[in-house]
Coordinates of C-alpha atoms and ligand atoms in Angstrom, one line a residue:
X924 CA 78.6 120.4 135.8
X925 CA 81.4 122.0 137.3
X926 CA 84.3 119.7 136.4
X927 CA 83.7 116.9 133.8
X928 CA 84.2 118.1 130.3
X929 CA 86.3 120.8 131.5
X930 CA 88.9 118.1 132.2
X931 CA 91.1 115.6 130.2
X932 CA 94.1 113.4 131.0
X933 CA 97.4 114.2 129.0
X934 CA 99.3 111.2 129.5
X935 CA 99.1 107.7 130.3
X936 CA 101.0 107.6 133.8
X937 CA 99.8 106.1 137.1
X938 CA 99.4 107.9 140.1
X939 CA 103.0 108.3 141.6
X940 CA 102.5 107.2 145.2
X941 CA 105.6 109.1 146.0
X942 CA 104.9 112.3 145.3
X943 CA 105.3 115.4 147.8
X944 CA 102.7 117.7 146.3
X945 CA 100.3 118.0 143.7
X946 CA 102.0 120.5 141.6
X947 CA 99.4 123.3 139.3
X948 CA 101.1 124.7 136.0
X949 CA 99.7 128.2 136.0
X950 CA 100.4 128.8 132.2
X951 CA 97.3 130.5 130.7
X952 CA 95.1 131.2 133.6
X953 CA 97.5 133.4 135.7
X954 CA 94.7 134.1 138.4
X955 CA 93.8 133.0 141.9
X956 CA 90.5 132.7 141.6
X957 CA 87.5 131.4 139.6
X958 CA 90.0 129.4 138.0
X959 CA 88.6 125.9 137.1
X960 CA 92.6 124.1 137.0
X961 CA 93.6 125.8 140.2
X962 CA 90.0 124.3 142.3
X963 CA 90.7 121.3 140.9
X964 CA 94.1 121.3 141.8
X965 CA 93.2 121.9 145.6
X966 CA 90.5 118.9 145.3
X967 CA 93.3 116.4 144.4
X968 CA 95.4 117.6 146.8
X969 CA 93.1 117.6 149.8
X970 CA 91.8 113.9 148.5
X971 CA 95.6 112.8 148.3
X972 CA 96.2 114.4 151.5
X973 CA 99.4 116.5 149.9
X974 CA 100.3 120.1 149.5
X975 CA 99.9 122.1 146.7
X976 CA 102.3 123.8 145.0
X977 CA 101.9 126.4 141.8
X978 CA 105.0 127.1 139.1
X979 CA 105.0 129.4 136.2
X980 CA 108.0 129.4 133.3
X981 CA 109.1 132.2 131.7
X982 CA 110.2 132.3 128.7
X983 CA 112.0 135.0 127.5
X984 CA 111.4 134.2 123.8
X985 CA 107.4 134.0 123.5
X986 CA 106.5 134.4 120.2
X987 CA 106.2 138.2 119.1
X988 CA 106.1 139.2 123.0
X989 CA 108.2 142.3 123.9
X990 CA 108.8 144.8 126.5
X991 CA 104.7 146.0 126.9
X992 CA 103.5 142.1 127.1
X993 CA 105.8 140.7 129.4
X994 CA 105.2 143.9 131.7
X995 CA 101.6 143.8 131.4
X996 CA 102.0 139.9 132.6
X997 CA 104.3 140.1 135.0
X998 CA 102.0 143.0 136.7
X999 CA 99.4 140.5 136.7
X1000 CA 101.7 137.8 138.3
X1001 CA 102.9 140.0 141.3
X1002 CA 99.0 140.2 142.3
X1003 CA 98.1 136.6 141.6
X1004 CA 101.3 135.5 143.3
X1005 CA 99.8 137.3 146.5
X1006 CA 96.9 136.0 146.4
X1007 CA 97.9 132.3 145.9
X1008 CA 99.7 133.3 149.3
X1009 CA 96.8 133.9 151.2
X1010 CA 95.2 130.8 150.2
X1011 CA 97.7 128.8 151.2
X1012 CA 99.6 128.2 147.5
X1013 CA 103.1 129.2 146.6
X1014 CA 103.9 129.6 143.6
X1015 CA 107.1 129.3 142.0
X1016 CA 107.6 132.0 139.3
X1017 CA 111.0 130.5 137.3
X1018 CA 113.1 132.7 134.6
X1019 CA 113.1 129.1 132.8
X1020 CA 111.1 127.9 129.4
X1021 CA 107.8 126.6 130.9
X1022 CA 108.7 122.7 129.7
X1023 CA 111.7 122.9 131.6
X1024 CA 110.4 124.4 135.2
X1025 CA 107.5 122.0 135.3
X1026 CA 109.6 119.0 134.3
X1027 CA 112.0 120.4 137.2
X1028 CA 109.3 120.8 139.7
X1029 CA 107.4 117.7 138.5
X1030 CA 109.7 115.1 139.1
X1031 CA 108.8 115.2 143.3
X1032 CA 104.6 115.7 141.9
X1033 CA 102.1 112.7 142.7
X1034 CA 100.0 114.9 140.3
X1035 CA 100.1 117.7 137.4
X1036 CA 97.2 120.2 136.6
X1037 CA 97.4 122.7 133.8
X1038 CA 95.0 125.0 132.6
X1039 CA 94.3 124.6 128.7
X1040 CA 95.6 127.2 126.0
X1041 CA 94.6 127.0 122.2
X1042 CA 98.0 128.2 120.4
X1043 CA 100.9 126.2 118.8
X1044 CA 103.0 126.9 120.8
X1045 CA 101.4 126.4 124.6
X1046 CA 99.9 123.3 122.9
X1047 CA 103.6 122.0 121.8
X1048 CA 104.3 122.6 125.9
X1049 CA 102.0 120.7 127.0
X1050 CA 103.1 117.9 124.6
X1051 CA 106.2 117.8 125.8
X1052 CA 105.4 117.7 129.2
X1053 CA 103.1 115.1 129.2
X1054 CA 106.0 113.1 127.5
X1055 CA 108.5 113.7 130.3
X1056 CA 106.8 113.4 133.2
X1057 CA 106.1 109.7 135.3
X1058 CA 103.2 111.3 136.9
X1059 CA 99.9 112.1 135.9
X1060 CA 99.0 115.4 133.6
X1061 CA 95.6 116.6 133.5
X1062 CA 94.1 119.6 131.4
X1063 CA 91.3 122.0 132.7
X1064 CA 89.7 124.2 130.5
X1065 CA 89.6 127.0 132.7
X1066 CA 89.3 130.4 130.2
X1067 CA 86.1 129.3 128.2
X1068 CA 82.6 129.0 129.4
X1069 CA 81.7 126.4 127.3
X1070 CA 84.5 123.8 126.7
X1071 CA 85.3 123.8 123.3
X1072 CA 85.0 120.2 122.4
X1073 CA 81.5 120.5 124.1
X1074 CA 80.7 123.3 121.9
X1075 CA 81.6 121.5 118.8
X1076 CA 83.8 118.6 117.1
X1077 CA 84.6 120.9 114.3
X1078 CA 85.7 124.0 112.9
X1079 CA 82.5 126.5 112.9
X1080 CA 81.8 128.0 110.0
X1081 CA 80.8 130.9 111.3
X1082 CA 78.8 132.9 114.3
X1083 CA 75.7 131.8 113.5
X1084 CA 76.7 128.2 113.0
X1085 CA 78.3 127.9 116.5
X1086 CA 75.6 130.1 118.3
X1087 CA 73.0 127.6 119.2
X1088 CA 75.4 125.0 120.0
X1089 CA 77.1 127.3 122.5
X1090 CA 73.3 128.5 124.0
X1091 CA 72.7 125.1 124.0
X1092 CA 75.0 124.5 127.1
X1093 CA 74.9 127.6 128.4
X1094 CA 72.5 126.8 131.6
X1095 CA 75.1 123.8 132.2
X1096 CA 78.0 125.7 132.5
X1097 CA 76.8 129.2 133.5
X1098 CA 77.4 128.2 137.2
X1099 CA 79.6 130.0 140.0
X1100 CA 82.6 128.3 140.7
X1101 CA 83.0 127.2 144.3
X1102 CA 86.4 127.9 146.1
X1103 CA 87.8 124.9 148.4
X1104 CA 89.9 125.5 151.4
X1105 CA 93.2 124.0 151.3
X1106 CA 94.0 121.0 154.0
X1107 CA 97.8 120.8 154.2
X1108 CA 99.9 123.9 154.8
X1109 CA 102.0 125.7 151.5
X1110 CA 105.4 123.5 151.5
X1111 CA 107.4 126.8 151.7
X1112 CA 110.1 125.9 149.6
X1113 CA 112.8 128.4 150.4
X1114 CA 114.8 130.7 147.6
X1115 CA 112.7 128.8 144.6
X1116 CA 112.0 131.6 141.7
X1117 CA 112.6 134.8 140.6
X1118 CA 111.5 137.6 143.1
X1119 CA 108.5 139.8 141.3
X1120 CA 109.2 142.5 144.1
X1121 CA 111.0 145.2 141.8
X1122 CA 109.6 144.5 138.5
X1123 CA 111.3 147.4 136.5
X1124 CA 114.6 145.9 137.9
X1125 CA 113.5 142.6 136.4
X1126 CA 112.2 143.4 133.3
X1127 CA 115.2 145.4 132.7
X1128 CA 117.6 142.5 133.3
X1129 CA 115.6 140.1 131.3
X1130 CA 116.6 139.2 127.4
X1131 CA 113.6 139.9 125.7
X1132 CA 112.5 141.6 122.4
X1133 CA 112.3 145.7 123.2
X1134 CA 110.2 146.5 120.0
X1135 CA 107.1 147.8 121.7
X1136 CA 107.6 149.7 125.4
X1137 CA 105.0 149.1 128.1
X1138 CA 102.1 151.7 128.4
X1139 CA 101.0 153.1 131.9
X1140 CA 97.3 153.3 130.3
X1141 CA 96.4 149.1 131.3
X1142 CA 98.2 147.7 134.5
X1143 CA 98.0 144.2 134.8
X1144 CA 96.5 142.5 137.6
X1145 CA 93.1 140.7 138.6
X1146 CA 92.4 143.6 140.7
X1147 CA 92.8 146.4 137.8
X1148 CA 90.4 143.9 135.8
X1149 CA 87.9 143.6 138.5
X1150 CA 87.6 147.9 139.1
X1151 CA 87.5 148.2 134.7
X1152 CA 84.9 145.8 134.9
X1153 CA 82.7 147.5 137.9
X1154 CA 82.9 150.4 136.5
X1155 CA 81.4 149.3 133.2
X1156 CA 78.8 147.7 134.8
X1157 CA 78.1 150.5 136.6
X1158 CA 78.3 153.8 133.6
X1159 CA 78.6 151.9 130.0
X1160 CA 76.8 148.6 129.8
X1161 CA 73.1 150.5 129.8
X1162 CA 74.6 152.3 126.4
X1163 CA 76.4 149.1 125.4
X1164 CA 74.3 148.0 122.9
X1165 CA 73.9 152.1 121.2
X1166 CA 77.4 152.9 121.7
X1167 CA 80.2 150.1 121.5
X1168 CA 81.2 150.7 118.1
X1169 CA 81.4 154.5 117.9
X1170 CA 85.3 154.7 118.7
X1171 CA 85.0 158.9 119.7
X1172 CA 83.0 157.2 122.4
X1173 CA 84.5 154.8 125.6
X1174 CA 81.9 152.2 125.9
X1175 CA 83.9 149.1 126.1
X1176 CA 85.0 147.1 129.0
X1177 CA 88.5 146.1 127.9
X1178 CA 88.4 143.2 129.6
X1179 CA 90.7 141.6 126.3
X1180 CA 94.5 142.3 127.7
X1181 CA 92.9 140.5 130.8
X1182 CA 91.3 137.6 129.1
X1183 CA 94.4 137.4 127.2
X1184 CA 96.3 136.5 130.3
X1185 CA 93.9 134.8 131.8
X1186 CA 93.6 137.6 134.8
X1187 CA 89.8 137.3 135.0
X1188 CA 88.0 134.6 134.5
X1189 CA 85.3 134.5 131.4
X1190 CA 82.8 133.3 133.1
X1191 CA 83.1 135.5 136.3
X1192 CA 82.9 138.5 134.1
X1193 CA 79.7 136.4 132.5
X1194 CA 77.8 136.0 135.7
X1195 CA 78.4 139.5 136.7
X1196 CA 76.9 140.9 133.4
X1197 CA 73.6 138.7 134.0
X1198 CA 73.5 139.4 137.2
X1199 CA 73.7 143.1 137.2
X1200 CA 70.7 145.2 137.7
X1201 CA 68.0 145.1 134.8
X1202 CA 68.4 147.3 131.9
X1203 CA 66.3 147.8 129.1
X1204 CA 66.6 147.5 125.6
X1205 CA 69.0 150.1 123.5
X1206 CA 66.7 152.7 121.5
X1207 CA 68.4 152.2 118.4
X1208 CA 67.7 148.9 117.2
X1209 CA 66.1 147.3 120.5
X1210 CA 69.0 144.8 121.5
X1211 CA 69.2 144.1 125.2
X1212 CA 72.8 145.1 126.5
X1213 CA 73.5 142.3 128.3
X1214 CA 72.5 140.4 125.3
X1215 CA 75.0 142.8 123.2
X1216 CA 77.8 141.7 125.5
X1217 CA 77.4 138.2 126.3
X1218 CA 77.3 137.8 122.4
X1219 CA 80.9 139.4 122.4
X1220 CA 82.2 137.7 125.3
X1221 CA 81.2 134.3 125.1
X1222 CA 79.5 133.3 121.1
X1223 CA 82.3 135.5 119.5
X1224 CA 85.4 134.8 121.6
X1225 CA 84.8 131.0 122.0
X1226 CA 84.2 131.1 118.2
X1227 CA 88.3 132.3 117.9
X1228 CA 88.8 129.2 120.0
X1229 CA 87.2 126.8 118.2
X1230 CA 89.0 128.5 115.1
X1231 CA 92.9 128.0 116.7
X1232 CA 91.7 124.7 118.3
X1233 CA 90.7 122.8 114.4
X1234 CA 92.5 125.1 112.5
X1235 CA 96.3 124.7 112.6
X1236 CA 96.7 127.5 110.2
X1237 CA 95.1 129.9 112.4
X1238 CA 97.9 132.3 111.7
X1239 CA 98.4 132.1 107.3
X1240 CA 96.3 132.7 104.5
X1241 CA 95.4 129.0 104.3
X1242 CA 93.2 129.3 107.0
X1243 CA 90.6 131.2 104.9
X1244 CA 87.0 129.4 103.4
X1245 CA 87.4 128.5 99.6
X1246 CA 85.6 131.3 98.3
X1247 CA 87.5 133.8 100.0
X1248 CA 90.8 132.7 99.7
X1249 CA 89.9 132.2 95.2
X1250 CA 88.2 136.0 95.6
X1251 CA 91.3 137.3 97.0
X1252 CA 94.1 135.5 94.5
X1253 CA 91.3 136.5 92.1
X1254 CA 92.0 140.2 92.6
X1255 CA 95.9 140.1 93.8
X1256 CA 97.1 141.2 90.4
X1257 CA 94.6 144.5 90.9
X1258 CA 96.1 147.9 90.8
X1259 CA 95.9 149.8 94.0
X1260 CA 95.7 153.0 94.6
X1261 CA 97.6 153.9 97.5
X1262 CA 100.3 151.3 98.6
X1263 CA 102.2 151.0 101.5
X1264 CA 105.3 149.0 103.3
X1265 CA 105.1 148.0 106.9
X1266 CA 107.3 151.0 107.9
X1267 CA 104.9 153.2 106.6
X1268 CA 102.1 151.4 108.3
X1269 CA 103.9 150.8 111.5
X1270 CA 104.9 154.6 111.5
X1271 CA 100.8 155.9 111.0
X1272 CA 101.9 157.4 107.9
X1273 CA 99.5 157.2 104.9
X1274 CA 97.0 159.4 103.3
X1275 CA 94.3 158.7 105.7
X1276 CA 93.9 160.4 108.9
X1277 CA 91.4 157.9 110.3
X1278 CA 93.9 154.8 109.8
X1279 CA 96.8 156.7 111.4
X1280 CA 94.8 157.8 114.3
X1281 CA 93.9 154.0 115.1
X1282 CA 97.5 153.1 114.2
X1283 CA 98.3 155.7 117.1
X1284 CA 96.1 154.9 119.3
X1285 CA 96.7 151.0 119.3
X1286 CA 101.0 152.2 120.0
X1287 CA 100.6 154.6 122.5
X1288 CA 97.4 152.6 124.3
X1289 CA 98.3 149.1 123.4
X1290 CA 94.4 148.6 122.7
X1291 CA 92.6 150.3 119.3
X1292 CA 89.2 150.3 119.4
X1293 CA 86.7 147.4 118.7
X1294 CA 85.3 149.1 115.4
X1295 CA 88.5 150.8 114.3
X1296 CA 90.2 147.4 114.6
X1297 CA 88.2 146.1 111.6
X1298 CA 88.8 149.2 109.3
X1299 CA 92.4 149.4 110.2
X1300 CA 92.9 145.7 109.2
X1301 CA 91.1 146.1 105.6
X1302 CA 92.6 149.4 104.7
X1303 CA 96.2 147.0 105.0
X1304 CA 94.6 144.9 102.7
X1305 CA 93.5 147.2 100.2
X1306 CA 97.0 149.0 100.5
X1307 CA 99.7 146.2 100.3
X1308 CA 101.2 144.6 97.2
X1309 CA 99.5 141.4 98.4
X1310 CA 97.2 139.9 100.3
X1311 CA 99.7 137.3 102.1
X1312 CA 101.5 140.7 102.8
X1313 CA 99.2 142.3 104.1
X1314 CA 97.9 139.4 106.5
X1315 CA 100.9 139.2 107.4
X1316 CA 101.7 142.7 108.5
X1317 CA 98.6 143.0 109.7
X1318 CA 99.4 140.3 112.4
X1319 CA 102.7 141.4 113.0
X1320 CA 101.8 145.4 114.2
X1321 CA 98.6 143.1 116.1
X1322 CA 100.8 141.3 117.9
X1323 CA 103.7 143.7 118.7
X1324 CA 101.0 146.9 120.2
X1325 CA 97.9 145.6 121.4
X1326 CA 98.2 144.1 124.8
X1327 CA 95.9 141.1 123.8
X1328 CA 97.4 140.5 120.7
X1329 CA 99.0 136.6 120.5
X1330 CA 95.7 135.5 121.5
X1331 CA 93.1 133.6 119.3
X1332 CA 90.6 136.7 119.1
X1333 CA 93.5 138.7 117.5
X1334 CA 94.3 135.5 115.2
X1335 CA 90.4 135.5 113.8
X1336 CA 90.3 139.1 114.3
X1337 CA 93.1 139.7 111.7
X1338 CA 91.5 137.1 109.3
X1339 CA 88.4 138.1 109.9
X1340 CA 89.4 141.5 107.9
X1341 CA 90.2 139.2 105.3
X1342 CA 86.5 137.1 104.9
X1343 CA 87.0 134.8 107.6
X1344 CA 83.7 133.6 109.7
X1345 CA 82.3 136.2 107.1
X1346 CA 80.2 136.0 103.4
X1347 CA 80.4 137.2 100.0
X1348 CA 80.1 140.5 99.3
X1349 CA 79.2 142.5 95.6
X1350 CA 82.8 142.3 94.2
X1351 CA 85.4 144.8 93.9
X1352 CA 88.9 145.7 92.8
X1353 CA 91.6 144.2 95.2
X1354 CA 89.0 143.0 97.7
X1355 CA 86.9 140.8 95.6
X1356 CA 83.8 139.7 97.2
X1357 CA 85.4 140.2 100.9
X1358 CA 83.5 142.7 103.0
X1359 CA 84.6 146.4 102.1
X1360 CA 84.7 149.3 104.2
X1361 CA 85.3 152.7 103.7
X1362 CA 86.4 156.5 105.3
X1363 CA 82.9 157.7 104.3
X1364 CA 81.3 155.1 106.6
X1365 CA 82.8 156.1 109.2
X1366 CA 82.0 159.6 108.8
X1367 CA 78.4 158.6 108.1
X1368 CA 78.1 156.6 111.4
X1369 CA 80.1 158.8 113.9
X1370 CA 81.8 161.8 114.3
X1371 CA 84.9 160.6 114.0
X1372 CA 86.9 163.8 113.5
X1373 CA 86.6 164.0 117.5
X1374 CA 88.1 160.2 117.2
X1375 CA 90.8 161.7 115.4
X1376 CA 91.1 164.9 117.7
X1377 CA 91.2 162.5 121.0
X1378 CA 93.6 160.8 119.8
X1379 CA 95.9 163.8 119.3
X1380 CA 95.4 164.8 122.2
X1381 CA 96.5 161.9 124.0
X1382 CA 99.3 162.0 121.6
X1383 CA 100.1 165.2 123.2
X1384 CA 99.7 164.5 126.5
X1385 CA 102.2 161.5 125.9
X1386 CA 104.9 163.7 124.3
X1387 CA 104.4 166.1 127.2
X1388 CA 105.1 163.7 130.0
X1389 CA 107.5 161.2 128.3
Ligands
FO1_423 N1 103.0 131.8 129.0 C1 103.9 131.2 129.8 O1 103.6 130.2 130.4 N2 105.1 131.8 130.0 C2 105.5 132.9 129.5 O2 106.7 133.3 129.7 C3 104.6 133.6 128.6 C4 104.9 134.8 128.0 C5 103.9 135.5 127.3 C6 104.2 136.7 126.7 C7 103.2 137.4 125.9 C8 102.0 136.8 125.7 O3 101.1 137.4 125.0 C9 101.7 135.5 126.3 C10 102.7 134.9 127.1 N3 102.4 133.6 127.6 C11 103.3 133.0 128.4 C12 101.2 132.8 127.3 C13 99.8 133.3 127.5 O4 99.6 133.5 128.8 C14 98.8 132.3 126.8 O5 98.9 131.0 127.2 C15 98.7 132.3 125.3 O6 99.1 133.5 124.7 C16 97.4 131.9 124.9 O7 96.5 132.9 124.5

């Protein structure tokens, strides 16, 4: 089942027999291959007997994007807009709102094809578009590996409620994506788009928000996602399962800021964890690695989609079960004992050296660790007048540093910290019955003075060079 649920149709109109190309909104899936919209985008085409033609919109005004994002993506772009080349695709990258290029380009389309994003906004896009266009616009789910309506017709409670239904499909949709060659040649339209040559020069001439600078420690591209991901399969997936959450340590694959632009494809990075070489199970507590990491990557990030997909208050308090949200107003009135503004926060400057390091890291890295992520987003809570405060600088500091933050894993992520796909807990001051955690449990589990120390030192290093 390559196709089928993958796809859906997001208007009403007939085929327009007048159409010069079949025209592929790259919007979340910014890659050239393993990319379910773009293959099915070449099928129409070769079956209409048409070119194929690719856009991309920018806007300069994406919600909570800045300076690091927009670098990070247009990185990725340059690559993808190579590749695309090769295979006989132009693609149109326009300095225009999305809804406006593809309406643009659209009008001279016998067909649309867009790839499928879970957010307000990209959802309000495609809305739009569907609306003003008089050709056909079809959706492809193209950065899950099971579609989410196949998953489940309903917001999942939690992991364990949408883990068999996503096993359940997993031998159906755990397949290799076949790459079709294009029949007609690229149209070559002449001086269409912005030029992603000289990107600094771009970047710097573009009117967006400067509140977080790009980092040199990710580069965007499909290529840079492809060498992180060999060389975790090849030194850290064997220890995955022993050492992922120990944050002094570097066994992650950080494929997120790549996921979050849609630079690599879920399910490639899937079929190259189950196909790697066997590994046995970790000595700690005997989980397979593979297992460990297929978990992550498929059961809990489809989980955030399903979560921004039902819930439209992905991004507010609201969004949180019953008993969490009454816990949490239960306990709002509680004294705490250290409390902090965002400045404070935003700066790394409270009592606790573990906090500021991950603070730190996440603004000079754009990525905190995994396990540090979770801490750093209940210390807010437990340190903030409120908890819709604290949610809410939570998500903005989320979404300003980390490179994959405005994506639906940093959504539940965030309210996750704050009982989301979680249980009750013995209750406590401030927190209630939401899951605590504390400084002495992360000294318990790792050493994570040398967390602290390596994060100084990159600190250093930073304020050497810069
Ligand atoms: N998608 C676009 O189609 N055009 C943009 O200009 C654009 C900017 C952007 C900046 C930061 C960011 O995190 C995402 C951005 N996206 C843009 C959307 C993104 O690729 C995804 O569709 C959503 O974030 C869904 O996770």
């Amino acid at each position: 089942m390559i196709y089928g649920e993958r796809v859906q149709r997001l208007n009403d109109e007939g085929a327009s027999g007048a159409g010069r190309y079949v025209l592929y909104w790259m919007q979340r899936a910014q890659r050239a291959t393993m990319n379910h919209a773009l293959e099915f985008a070449v099928r129409k085409a070769n079956e209409l007997r048409l070119p194929l033609l690719a856009v991309f919109g920018i806007t300069q005004r994406f919600p909570e994007a800045n300076t690091r994002s927009y670098a990070f993506m247009l990185q990725g772009l340059q690559e993808t807009e190579r590749a695309l080349h090769e295979r006989g695709v132009q693609l149109v990258v326009r300095m225009q709102p999305p809804v406006e290029a593809v309406r643009d380009l659209g009008s001279e389309a016998a067909l649309v094809v867009v790839d499928r994003s879970y957010l307000r906004v990209p959802r309000r896009w495609r809305a739009r578009v569907a609306r003003r266009l008089s050709c056909p616009l079809v959706q492809v789910e193209s950065d899950v590996v099971v579609p989410v309506e196949t998953a489940s017709s309903k917001e999942e409670y939690a992991a364990y409620t949408i883990r068999p239904k996503i096993h359940e499909h997993l031998d159906a949709f755990l397949v290799p994506l076949e790459e079709t060659a294009l029949q007609r040649d690229s149209l070559g339209l002449p001086g269409e788009g912005v030029a992603l040559g000289d990107l600094e020069a771009l970047l710097e001439r573009m009117r967006i928000n400067r509140s977080a600078d790009r980092v040199d420690t990710f580069r965007g591209g499909s290529s840079q996602a492809d060498e992180l991901l060999d060389d975790f399969i090849a030194h850290k997936l064997e220890s995955y399962a022993d050492r992922r959450n120990d944050p002094s340590l570097d066994y992650l694959s950080h494929m997120s800021p790549y996921l979050h632009f849609g630079q690599i494809s879920p399910l490639e990075i899937a079929l190259r964890i189950r196909g790697a070489e066997e590994i046995g199970p970790a000595k700690g507590n005997g989980e397979h690695p593979k297992d460990a990491y297929l978990e992550e990557l498929i059961v809990r990030r489809e989980l955030s989609m399903n979560f921004c997909a039902y819930n439209p208050e992905y991004d507010a308090l609201t969004c949180l079960p019953d008993w969490a949200r009454e816990t949490l107003e239960a306990h709002a009135g509680d004294r705490r004992e250290y409390v902090y503004d965002q400045r404070a926060f935003e700066a790394g400057r409270t009592h606790d050296p573990y906090w500021n390091a991950a603070q730190q890291e996440m603004v000079l890295t754009g990525k905190m660790h995994g396990y540090m992520r979770m801490y750093w987003g209940k210390k807010i809570l437990e340190w903030t007048p409120s908890p819709e405060e604290a949610h809410r600088i939570a998500l903005e500091l989320n979404n300003r540093y980390e490179l994959d933050g405005r994506d639906p894993n940093g959504f539940t992520g965030v309210a996750w910290c704050f009982g989301k796909h979680d249980r009750a807990w013995a209750e406590r001051d401030v927190y209630g019955k939401v899951r605590y955690m504390s400084a002495g449990g992360l000294e318990r589990k790792f050493d994570i003075d040398a967390y602290v120390q390596k994060i100084e030192r990159l600190e250093a290093s930073q304020t050497r060079e810069g």
